[in-house]
Coordinates of C-alpha atoms in Angstrom, one line a residue:
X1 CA 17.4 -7.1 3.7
X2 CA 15.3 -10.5 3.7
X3 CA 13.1 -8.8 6.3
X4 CA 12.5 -6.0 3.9
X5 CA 11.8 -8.3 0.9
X6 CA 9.8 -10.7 3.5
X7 CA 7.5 -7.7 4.2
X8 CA 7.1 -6.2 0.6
X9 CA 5.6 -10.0 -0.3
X10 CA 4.0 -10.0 2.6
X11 CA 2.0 -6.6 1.7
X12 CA 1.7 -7.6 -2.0
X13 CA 0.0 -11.0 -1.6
X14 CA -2.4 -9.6 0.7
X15 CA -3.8 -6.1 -1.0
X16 CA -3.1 -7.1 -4.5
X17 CA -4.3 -9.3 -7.2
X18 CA -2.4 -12.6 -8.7
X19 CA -0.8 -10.4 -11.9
X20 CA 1.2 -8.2 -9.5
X21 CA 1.8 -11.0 -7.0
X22 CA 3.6 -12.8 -10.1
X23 CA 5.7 -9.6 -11.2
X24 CA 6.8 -8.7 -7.7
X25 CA 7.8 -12.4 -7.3
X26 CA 9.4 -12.3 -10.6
X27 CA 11.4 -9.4 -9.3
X28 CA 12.5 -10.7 -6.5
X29 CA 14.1 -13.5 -8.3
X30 CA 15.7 -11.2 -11.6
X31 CA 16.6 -8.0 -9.6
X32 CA 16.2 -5.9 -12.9
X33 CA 14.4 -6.6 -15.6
X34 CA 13.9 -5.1 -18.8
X35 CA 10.3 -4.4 -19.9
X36 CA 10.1 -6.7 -23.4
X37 CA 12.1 -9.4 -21.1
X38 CA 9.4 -8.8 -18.0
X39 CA 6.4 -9.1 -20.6
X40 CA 7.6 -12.5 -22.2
X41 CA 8.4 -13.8 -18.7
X42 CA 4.9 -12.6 -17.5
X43 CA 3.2 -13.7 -20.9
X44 CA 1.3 -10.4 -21.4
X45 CA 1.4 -8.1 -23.7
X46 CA 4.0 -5.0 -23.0
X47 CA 0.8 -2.4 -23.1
X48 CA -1.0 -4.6 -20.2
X49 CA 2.6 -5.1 -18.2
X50 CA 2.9 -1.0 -18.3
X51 CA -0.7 -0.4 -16.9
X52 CA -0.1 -3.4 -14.5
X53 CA 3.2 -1.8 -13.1
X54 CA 1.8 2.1 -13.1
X55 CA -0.2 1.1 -10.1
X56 CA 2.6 -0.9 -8.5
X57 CA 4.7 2.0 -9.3
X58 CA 2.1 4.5 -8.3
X59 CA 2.1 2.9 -4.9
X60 CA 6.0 2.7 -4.5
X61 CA 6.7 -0.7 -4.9
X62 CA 8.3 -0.5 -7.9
X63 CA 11.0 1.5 -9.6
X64 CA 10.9 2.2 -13.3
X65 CA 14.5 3.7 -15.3
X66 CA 13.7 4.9 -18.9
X67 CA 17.1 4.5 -20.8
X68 CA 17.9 5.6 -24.3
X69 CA 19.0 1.9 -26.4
X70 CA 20.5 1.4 -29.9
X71 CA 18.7 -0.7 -31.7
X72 CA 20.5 -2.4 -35.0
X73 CA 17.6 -2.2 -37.1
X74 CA 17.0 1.9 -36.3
X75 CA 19.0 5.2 -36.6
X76 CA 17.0 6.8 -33.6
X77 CA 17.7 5.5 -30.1
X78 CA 14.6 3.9 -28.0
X79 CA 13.4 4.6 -24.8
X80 CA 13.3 1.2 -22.8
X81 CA 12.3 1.2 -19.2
X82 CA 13.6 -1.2 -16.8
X83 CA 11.8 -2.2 -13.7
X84 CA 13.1 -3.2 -10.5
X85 CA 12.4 -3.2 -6.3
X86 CA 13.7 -0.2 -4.3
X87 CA 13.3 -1.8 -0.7
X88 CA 13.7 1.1 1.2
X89 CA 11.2 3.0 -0.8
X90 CA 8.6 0.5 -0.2
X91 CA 8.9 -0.3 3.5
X92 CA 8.7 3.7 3.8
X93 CA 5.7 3.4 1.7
X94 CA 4.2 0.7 4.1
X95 CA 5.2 2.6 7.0
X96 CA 3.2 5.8 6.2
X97 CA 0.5 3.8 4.8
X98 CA 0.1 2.4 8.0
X99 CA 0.5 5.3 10.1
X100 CA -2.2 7.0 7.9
X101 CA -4.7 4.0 8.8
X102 CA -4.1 4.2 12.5
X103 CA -4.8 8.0 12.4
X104 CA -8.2 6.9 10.5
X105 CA -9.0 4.5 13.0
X106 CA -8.6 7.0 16.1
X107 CA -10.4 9.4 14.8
X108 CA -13.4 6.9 13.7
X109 CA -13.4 6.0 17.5
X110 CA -13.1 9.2 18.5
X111 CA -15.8 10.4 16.8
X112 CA -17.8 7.4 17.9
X113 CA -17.2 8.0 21.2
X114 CA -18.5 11.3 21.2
X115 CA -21.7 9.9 19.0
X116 CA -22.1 7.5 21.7
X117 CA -23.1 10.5 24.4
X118 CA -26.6 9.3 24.6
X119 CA -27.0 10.7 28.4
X120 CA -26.5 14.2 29.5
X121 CA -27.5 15.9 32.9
X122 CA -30.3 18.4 33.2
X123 CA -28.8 20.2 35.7
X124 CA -24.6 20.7 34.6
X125 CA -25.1 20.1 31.2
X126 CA -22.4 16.6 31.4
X127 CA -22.5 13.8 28.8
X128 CA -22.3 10.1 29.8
X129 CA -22.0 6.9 27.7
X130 CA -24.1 4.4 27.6
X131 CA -20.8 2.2 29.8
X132 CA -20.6 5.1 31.8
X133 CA -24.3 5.7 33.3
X134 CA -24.4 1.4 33.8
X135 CA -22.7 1.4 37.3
X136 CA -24.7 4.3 38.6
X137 CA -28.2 2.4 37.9
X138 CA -27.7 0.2 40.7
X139 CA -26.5 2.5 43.3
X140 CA -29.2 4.1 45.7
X141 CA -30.0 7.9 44.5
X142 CA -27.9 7.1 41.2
X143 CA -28.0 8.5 37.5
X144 CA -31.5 9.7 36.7

């Protein structure tokens, strides 16, 4: 489990700003947290904490619960949502974002690769690269 909550800092201090840096860290430390109690530890106001944590929660680092409360002071229950880290959630989230950007990345040097063809034969019709038509300069009767 500490790798898992060594790797969701990890991610979160390197693609994110210091607001969610600070609520992830706060979450770390208070596993749960209820959302007036997360907004006076964060000193923001609760509308700024929600839009903060919908694109924490958006990118499955965070967990919200919505839970009907009693209040003294009301007849009606209200909804209060409490945040908190699902681990596994987020390393799977990591995991497919990463696969995702390795598939990117082949197919951007796959397709530069095939850009790169800057030689063809007039006789078969067969494309060379620039790294491929370099060692047949300097042979006798080479690439022409």
């Amino acid at each position: 489990m500490d790798n898992a909550v060594q790797l969701v800092r990890e991610v979160v201090r390197a693609f994110y700003g210091t607001p969610e840096i600070v609520a992830i860290e706060a979450l770390v430390t208070h596993q749960c947290l209820r959302d007036d109690d997360f907004a006076h530890l964060l000193r923001m106001p609760p509308k700024d904490l929600t839009k903060m944590c919908q694109g924490l929660v958006l990118s499955h680092f965070l967990v919200v619960h919505t839970r009907p409360e009693i209040v003294e002071t009301k007849t009606r229950p209200v909804n209060r949502n409490y945040y908190y880290l699902d681990y596994r959630l987020a390393v799977d989230a990591i995991k497919w974002r990463w696969h995702k950007t390795v598939l990117q990345m082949q197919d951007k040097a796959g397709q530069s690769k095939a850009e790169a063809a800057d030689y063809r034969c007039s006789r078969c019709g067969k494309e060379f690269t620039t790294m491929g038509v370099l060692h047949c300069r300097s042979t006798p009767g080479g690439f022409e």
